[in-house]
Coordinates of C-alpha atoms in Angstrom, one line a residue:
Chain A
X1 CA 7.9 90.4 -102.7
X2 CA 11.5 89.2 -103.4
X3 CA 12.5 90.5 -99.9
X4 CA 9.4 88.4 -98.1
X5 CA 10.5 85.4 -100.1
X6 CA 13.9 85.5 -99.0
X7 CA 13.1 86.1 -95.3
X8 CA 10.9 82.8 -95.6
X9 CA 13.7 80.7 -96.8
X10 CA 15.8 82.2 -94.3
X11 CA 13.1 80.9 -91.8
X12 CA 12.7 77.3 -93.1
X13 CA 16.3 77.1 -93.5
X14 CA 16.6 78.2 -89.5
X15 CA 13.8 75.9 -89.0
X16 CA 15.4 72.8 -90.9
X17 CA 18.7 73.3 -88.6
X18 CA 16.8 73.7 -85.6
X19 CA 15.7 70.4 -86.5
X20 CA 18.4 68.3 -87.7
X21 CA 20.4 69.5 -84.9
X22 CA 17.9 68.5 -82.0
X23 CA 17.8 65.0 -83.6
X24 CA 21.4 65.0 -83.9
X25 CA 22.2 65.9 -80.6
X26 CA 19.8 63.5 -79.3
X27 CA 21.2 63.1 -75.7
X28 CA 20.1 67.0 -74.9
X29 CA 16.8 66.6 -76.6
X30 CA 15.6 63.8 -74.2
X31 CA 17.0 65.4 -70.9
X32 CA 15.0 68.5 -72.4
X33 CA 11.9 66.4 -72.8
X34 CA 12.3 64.4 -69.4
X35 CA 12.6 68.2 -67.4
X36 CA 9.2 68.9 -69.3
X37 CA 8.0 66.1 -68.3
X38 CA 9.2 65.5 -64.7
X39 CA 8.1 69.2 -64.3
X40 CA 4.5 68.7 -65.5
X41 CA 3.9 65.9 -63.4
X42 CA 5.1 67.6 -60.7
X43 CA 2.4 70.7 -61.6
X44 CA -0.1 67.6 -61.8
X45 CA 0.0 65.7 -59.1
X46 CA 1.9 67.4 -56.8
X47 CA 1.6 71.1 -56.2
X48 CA -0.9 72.1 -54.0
X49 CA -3.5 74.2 -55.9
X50 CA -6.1 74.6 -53.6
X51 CA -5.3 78.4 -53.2
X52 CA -5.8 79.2 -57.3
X53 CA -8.7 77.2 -57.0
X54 CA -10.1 79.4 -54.4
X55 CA -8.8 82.5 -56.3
X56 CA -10.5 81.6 -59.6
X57 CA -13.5 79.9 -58.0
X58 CA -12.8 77.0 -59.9
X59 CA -12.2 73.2 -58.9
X60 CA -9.7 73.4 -61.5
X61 CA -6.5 74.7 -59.8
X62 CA -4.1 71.8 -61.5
X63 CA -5.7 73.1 -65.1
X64 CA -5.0 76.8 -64.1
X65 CA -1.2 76.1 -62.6
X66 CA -0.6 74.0 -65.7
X67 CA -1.5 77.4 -68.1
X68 CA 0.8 79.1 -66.1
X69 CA 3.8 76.6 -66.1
X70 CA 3.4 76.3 -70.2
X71 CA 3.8 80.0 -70.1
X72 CA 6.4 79.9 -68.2
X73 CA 8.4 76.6 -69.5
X74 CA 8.1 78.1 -73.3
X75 CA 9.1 81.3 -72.4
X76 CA 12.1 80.9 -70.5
X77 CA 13.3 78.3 -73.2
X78 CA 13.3 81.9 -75.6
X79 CA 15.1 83.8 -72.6
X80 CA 17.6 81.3 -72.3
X81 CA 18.3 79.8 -75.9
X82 CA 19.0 83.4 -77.1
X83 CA 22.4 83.7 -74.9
X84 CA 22.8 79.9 -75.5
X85 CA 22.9 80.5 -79.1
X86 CA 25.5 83.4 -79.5
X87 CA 28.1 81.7 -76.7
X88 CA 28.1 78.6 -79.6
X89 CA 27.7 80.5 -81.8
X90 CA 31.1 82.7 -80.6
X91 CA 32.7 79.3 -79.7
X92 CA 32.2 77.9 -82.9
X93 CA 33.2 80.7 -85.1
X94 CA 29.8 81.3 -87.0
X95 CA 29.1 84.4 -85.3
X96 CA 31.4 86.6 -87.7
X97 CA 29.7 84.7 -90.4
X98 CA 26.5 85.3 -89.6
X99 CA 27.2 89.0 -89.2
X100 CA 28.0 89.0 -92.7
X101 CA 24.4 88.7 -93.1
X102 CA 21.7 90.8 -95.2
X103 CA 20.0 90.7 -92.3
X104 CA 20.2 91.8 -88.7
X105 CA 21.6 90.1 -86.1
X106 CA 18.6 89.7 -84.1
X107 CA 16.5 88.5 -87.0
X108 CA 18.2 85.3 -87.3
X109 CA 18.1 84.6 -83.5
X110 CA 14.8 85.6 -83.2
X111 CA 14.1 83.3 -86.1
X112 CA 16.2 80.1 -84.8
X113 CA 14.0 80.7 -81.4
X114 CA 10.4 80.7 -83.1
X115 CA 11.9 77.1 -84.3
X116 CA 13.3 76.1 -81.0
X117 CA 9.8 76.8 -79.7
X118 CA 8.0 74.8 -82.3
X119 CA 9.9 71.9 -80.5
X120 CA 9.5 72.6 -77.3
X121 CA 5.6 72.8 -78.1
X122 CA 5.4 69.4 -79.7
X123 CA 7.4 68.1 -76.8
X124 CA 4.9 69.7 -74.4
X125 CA 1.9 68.6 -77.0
X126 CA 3.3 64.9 -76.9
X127 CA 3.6 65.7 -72.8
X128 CA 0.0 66.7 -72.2
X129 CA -1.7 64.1 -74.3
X130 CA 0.2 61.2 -72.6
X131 CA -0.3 62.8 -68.7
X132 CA -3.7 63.5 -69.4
X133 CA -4.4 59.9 -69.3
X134 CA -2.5 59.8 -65.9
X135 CA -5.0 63.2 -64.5
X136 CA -9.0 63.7 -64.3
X137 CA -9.3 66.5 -67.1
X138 CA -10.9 65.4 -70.3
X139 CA -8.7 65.6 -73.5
X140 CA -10.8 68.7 -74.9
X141 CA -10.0 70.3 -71.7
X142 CA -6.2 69.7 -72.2
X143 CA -6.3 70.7 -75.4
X144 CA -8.2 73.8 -76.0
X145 CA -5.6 74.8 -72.9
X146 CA -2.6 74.2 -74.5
X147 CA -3.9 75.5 -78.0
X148 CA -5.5 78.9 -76.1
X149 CA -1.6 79.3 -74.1
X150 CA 0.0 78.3 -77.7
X151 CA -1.5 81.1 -79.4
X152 CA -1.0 83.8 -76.6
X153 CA 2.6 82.6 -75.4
X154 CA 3.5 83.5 -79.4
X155 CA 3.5 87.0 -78.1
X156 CA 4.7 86.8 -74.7
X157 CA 7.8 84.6 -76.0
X158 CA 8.4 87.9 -78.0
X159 CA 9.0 89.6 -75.0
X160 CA 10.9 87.1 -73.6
X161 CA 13.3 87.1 -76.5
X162 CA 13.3 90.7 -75.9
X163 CA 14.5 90.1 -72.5
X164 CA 17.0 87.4 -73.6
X165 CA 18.7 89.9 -75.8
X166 CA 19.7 91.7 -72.7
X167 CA 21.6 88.3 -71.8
X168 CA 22.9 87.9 -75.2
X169 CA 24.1 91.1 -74.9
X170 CA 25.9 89.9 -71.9
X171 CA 27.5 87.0 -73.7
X172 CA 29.0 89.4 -76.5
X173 CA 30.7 91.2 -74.1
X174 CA 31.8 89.2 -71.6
X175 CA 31.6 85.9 -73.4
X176 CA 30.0 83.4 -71.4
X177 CA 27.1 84.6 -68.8
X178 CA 27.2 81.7 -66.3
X179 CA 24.4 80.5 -64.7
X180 CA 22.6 84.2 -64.9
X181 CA 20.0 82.6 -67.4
X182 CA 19.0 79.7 -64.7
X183 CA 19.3 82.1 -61.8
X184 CA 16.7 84.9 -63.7
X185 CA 14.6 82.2 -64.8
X186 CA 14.1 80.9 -61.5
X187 CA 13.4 84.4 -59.8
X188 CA 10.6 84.7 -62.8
X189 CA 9.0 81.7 -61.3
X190 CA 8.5 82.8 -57.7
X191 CA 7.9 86.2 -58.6
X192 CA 5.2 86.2 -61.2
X193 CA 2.0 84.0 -61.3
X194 CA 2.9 80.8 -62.4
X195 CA 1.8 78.6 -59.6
X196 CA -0.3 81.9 -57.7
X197 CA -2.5 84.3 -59.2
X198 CA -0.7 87.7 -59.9
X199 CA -1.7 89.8 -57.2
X200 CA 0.8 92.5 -57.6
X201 CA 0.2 95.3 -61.0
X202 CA 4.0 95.5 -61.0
X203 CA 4.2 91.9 -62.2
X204 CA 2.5 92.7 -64.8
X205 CA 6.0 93.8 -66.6
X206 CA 6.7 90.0 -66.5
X207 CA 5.7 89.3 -70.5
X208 CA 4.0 86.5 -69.6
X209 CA 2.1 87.4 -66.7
X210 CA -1.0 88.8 -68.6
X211 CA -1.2 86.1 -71.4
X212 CA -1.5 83.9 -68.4
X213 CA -4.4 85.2 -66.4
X214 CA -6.1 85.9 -69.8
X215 CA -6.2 82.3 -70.9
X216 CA -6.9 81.5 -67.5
X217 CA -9.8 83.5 -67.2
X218 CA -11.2 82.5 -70.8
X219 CA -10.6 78.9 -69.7
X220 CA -12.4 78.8 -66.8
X221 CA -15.5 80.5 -68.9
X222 CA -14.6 84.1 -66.7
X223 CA -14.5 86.6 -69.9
X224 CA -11.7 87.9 -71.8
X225 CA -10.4 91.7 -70.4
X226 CA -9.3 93.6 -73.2
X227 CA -7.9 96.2 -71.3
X228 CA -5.5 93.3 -69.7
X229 CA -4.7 91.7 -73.4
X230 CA -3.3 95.7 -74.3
X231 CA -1.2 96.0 -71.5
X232 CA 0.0 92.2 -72.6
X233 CA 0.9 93.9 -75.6
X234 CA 2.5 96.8 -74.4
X235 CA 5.0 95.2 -72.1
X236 CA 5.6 92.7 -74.6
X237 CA 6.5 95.3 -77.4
X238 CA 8.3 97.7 -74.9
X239 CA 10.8 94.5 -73.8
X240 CA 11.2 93.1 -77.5
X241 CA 12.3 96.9 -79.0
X242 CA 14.0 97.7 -75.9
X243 CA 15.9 94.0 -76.3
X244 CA 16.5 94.6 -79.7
X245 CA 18.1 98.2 -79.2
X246 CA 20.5 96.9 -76.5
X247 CA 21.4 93.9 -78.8
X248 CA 22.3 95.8 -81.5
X249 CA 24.1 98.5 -79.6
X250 CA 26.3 95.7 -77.7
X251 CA 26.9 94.1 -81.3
X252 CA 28.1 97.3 -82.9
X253 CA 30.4 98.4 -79.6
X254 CA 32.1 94.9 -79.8
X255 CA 32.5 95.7 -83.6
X256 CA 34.3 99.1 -82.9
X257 CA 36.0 98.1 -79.8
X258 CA 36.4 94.3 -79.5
X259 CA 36.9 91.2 -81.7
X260 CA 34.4 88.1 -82.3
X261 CA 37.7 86.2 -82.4
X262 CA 38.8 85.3 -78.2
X263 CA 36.3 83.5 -76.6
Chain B
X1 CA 43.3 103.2 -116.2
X2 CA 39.7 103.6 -114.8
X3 CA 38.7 100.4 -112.3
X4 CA 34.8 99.8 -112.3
X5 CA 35.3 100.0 -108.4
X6 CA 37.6 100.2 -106.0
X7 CA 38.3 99.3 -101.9
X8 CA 39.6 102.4 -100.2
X9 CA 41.2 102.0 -97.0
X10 CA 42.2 105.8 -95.5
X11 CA 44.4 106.3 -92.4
X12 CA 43.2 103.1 -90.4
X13 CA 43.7 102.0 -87.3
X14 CA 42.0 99.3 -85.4
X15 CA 42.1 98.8 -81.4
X16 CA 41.1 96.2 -79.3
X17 CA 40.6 98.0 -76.1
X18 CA 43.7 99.7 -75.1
X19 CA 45.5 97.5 -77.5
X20 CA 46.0 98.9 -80.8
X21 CA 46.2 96.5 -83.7
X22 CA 46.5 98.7 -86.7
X23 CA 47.6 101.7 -87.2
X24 CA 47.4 104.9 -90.2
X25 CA 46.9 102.0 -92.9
X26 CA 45.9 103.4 -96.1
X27 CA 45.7 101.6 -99.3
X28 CA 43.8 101.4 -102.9
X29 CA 42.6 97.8 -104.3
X30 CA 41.3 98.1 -107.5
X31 CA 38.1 95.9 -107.5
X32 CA 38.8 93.4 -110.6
X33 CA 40.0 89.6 -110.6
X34 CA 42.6 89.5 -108.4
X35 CA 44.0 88.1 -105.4
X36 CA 46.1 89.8 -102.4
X37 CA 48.0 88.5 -100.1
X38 CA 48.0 89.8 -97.0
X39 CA 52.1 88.8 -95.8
X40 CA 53.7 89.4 -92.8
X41 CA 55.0 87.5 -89.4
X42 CA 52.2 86.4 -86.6
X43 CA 50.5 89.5 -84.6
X44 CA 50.8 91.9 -86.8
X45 CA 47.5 92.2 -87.5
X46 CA 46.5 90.2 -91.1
X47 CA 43.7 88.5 -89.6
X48 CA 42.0 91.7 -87.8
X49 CA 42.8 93.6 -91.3
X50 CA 40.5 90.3 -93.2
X51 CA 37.9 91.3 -90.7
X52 CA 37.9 95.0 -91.3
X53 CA 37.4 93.9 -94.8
X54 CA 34.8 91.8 -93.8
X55 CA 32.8 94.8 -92.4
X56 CA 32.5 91.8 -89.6
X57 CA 35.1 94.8 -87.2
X58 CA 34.9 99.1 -88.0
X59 CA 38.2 100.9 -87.5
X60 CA 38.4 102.6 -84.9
X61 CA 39.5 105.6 -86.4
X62 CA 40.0 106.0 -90.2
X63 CA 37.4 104.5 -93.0
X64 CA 37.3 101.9 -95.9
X65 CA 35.7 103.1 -98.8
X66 CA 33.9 101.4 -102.0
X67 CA 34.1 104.0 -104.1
X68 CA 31.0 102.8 -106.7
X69 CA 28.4 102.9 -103.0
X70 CA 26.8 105.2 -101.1
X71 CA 26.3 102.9 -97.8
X72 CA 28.8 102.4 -95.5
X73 CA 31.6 100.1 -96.1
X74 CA 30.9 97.5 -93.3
X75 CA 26.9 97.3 -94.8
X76 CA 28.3 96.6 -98.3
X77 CA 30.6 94.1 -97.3
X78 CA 28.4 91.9 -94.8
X79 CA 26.9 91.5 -97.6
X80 CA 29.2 91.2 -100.8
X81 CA 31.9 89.6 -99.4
X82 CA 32.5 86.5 -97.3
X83 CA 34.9 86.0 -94.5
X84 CA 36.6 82.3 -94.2
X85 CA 39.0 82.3 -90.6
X86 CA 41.3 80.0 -89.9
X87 CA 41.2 77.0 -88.1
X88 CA 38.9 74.9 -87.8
X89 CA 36.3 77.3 -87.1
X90 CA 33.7 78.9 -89.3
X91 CA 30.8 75.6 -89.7
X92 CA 28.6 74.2 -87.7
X93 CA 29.7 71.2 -86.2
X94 CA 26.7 68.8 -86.5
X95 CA 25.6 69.9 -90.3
X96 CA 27.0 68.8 -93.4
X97 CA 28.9 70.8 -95.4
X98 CA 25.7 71.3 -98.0
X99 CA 24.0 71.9 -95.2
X100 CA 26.1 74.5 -93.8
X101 CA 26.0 75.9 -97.3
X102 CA 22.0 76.2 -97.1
X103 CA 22.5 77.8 -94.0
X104 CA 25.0 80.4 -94.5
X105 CA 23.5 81.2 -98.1
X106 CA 20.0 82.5 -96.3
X107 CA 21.4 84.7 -94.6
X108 CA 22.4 86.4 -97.8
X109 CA 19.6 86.0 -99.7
X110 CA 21.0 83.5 -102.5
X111 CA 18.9 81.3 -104.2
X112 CA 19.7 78.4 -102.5
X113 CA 19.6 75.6 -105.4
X114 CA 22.1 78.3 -107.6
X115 CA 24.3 77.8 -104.9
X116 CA 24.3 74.4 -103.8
X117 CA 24.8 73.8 -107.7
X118 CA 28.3 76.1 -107.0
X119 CA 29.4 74.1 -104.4
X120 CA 29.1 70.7 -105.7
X121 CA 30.9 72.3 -109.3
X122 CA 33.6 73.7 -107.1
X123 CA 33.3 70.7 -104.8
X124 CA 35.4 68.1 -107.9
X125 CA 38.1 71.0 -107.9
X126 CA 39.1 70.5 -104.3
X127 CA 38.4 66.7 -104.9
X128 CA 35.3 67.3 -102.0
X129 CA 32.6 65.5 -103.4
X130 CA 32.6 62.7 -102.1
X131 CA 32.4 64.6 -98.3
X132 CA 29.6 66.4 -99.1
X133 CA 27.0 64.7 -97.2
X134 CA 29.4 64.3 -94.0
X135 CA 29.1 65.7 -91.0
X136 CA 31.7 68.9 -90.1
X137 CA 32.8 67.5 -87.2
X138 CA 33.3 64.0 -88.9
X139 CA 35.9 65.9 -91.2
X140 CA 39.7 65.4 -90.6
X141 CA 41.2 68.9 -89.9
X142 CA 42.9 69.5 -93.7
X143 CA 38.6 68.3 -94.8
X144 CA 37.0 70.9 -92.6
X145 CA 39.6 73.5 -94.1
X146 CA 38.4 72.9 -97.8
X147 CA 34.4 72.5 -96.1
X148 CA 35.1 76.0 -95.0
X149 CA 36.5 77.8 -98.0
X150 CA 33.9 75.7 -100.4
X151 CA 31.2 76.9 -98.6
X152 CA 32.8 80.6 -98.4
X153 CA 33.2 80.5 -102.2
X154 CA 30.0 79.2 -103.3
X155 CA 28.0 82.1 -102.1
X156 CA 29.0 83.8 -104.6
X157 CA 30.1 87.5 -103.2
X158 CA 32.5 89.6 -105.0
X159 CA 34.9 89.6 -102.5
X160 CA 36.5 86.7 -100.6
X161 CA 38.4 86.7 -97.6
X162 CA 40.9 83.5 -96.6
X163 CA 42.5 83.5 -93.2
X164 CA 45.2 81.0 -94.0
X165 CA 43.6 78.8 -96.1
X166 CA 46.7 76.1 -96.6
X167 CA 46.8 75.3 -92.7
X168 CA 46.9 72.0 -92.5
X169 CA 46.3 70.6 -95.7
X170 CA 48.7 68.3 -97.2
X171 CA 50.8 69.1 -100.0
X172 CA 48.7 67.7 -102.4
X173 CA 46.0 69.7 -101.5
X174 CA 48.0 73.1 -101.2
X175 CA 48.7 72.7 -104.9
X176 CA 44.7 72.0 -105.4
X177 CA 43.9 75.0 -103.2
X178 CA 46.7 77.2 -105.2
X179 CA 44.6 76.0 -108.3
X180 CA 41.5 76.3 -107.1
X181 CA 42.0 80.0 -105.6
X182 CA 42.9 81.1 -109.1
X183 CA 39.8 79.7 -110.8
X184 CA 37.8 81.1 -108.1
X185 CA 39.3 84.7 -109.5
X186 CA 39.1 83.8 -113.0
X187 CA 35.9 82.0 -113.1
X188 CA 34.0 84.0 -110.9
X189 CA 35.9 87.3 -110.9
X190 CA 36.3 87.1 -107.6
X191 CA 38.3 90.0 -105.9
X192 CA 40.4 87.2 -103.3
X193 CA 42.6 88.3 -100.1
X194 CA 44.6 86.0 -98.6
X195 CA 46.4 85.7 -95.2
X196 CA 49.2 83.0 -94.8
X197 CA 52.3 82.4 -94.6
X198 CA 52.8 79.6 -97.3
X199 CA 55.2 81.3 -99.7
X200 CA 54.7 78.5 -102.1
X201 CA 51.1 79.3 -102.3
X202 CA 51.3 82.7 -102.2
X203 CA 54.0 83.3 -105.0
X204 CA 51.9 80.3 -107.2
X205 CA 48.2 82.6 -107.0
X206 CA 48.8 86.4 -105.4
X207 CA 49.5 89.2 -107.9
X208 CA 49.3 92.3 -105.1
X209 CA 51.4 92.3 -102.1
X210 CA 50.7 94.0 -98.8
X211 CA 53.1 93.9 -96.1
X212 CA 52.6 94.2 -92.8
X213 CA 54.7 95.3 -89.4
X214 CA 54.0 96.2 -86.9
X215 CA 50.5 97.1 -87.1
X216 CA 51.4 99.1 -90.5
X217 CA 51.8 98.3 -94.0
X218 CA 55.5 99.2 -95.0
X219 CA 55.2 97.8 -98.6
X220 CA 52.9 97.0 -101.3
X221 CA 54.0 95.6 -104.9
X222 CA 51.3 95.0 -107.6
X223 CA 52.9 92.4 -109.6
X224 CA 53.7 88.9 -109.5
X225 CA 56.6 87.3 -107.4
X226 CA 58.6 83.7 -107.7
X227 CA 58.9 82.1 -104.4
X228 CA 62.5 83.3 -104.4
X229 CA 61.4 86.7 -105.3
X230 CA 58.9 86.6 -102.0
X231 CA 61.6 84.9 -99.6
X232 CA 64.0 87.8 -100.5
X233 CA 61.7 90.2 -100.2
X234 CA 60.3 88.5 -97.2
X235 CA 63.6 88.7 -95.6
X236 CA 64.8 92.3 -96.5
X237 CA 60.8 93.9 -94.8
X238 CA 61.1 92.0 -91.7
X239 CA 65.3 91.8 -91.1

């Protein structure tokens, strides 16, 4: 009980700084929140989404592209914030401190991202409301969209973390990654389903790629396929351990063999 | 005399790389309220022997040793001790110092208000109060110095670990930190190492010596020296 209590405080206490530093570095926050939002609108009024309409049989291709650019959007902020957080981390000189930690590594950057995306989800909430206004869906449509994707992206932004930790390892042992995170993010785009329908089973190791034809489907009143929400599960637990292991493994080399002290 | 506990270091050596740091270091503290200081000219491998302490680096070859625990050094000491480095490094720029407090205790497991009372006790030592609520990066560099070991000492572990702690602080405030590293270890029963090279400092609060060369320590002397006492020394070890 004493342990659960103290992982709770550990995170609100991610949570708080997660918030306090977003307001306090206000400039990034609003770029952040104008790319959501020129993004969207782009997805809205610009993409042409006659060939998911014709896919799902649905006049709703916009709705359906939208699903799978929250997906999308939410995940890759996990992917990316992950090596984001330990090159600040290393440049700031909290990284040896927060190895002193009772807890793992990976805990408390898995825990400052589940705050990170609490943002990025009210900025996308804040987002849809006003541009639904601007487009012909109805506000229930919007919403039970964006609450079905919230829900399932929970898991798929597990597996994207899991993925990120194979970046973060990359930043502990060569320092700073570049512009890997941008370049990976953007080859996830075109090669899963976000504005297509996944037409390929190996894209199915994508973590998001399931969680987005599910809510689709359930959306657009075409069933839920259980079989589908298992291998959603699968590929998000085999990239989350498998992230975790290569995190940890890079974390303990650079203990042995390098120092947390040149960045 | 038997020591409730004791930090074991056997044979280390420490690379980075192809670069070796420290080598076939072997020494006994005995775990009571006392402070070490950690002496020797730049490179020669003080701050990589704090972090080794820190269980924050492993030896590469070699172990450190509590003798009172079954887990591995570096597992104890994440947790039990606290590593301050040097610079102006260690906070986060955009959070108070209270803040950074809150943030750095949770990741221990302290009960946050216990220690937030800590800091703003130890806070009037280091004549800090005052700066609680301001922001780290708003801090001049001798402020963010004092933010840094404030924080390090209010969580409480029974180790501490300064990586020259006077650097840039005024003289005033090198006689508070003097002060204030002694109440830490008489208050608290803090076991305290300290990197630096302030003699002044270090002959005021430091009553073991280790002294490092070359990668090595070539002496160690468990009592108290005057600041003359230190130079001397100082000047015979690295002639």
């Amino acid at each position: 009980m004493k342990k659960i209590k103290q992982l709770w405080m550990l995170f609100i206490v991610q949570l708080e700084s997660v918030i306090k530093l977003n307001i306090r570095y206000l400039n990034s926050t609003v770029s952040q929140i104008f790319l959501y939002a020129g993004a969207f609108l782009i997805v809205l009024f610009v993409t042409d989404t006659s060939k998911m309409a014709r896919y799902y049989n649905s006049k709703a291709g916009v709705l359906v592209a939208m699903i799978g650019y929250l997906f999308w959007s939410i995940g890759i902020s996990s992917f990316q914030s992950c090596s984001n957080a330990v090159e600040i981390d290393e440049r700031e000189g909290t990284l040896e401190s927060e190895m002193q930690s009772a807890y793992p590594l990976w805990l408390i950057y898995l825990f400052q991202i589940l705050g990170e995306n609490i943002i990025v989800w009210l900025e996308l909430l804040v987002i849809s409301i006003v541009t639904c206004f601007l487009s012909h869906f109805t506000f229930n449509d919007l919403i039970s969209s964006l609450l079905l994707t919230f829900v399932f992206s929970q898991i798929s932004n597990l597996g994207m973390f899991g993925m990120g930790m194979f970046l973060a390892s990359g930043s502990i042992r060569f320092k700073k990654m570049g512009q890997w995170s941008v370049i990976i993010s953007s080859l996830l785009m075109m090669f899963s389903n976000v504005f297509s329908p996944a037409f390929l089973g190996i894209q199915e190791i994508i973590p998001y790629v399931c969680g987005v034809e599910l809510v689709r489907n359930i959306v657009l009143g075409q069933g839920f396929v259980m079989h589908q929400f298992l291998i959603f599960l699968l590929v998000n637990a085999a990239w989350l351990i498998a992230g975790i292991i290569v995190f940890s493994y890079s974390i303990k080399y650079e203990r042995k063999n390098g120092s947390f002290d040149a960045f | 005399m038997r020591y409730s506990m004791a930090i074991i270091a056997k044979n280390l050596s420490k690379n980075y790389g192809k670069k070796q740091v420290l080598h076939d270091i072997s020494f006994e503290i005995p775990e009571q309220p006392t402070i070490v200081g950690l002496i020797g000219p730049n490179g020669v491998g003080k701050s990589t022997m704090l972090r080794l302490l820190a269980g924050v680096l492993i030896p590469t070859d070699g172990e450190i040793l509590n003798d009172k625990v079954k887990e591995t050094y570096y597992k104890w000491a994440c947790v039990h001790s606290t590593f301050v480095p040097s610079g102006e490094r260690g906070l986060i720029y955009r959070l108070t110092t209270i803040e950074n407090l809150r943030y750095f205790a949770s990741f221990k497991g302290i009960n946050l208000h216990k220690a937030e009372k800590v800091l703003r006790s130890l806070a009037e030592s280091l004549d800090f109060s005052e700066l609680l609520d301001k922001k780290f990066q708003e801090l001049s560099t001798g402020q963010k110095k004092k933010a840094a070991i404030l924080v390090g000492a209010s969580l409480e572990t029974s180790v501490l670990l300064l990586d020259e702690p006077s650097n840039g602080l005024d003289i005033n405030a090198q006689d508070d930190l003097a002060r204030f590293i002694v109440k830490l270890k008489d208050l608290y029963h803090k076991m305290i190492f300290v990197s630096s090279h302030d003699t002044q400092m270090l002959s005021g609060v430091v009553n073991c010596y280790l002294f490092f060369k070359n990668g090595q320590i070539v002496k160690q002397v468990n009592h108290h020296f005057s600041e003359e006492e230190l130079i001397r020394t100082y000047q015979n070890v690295y002639r």
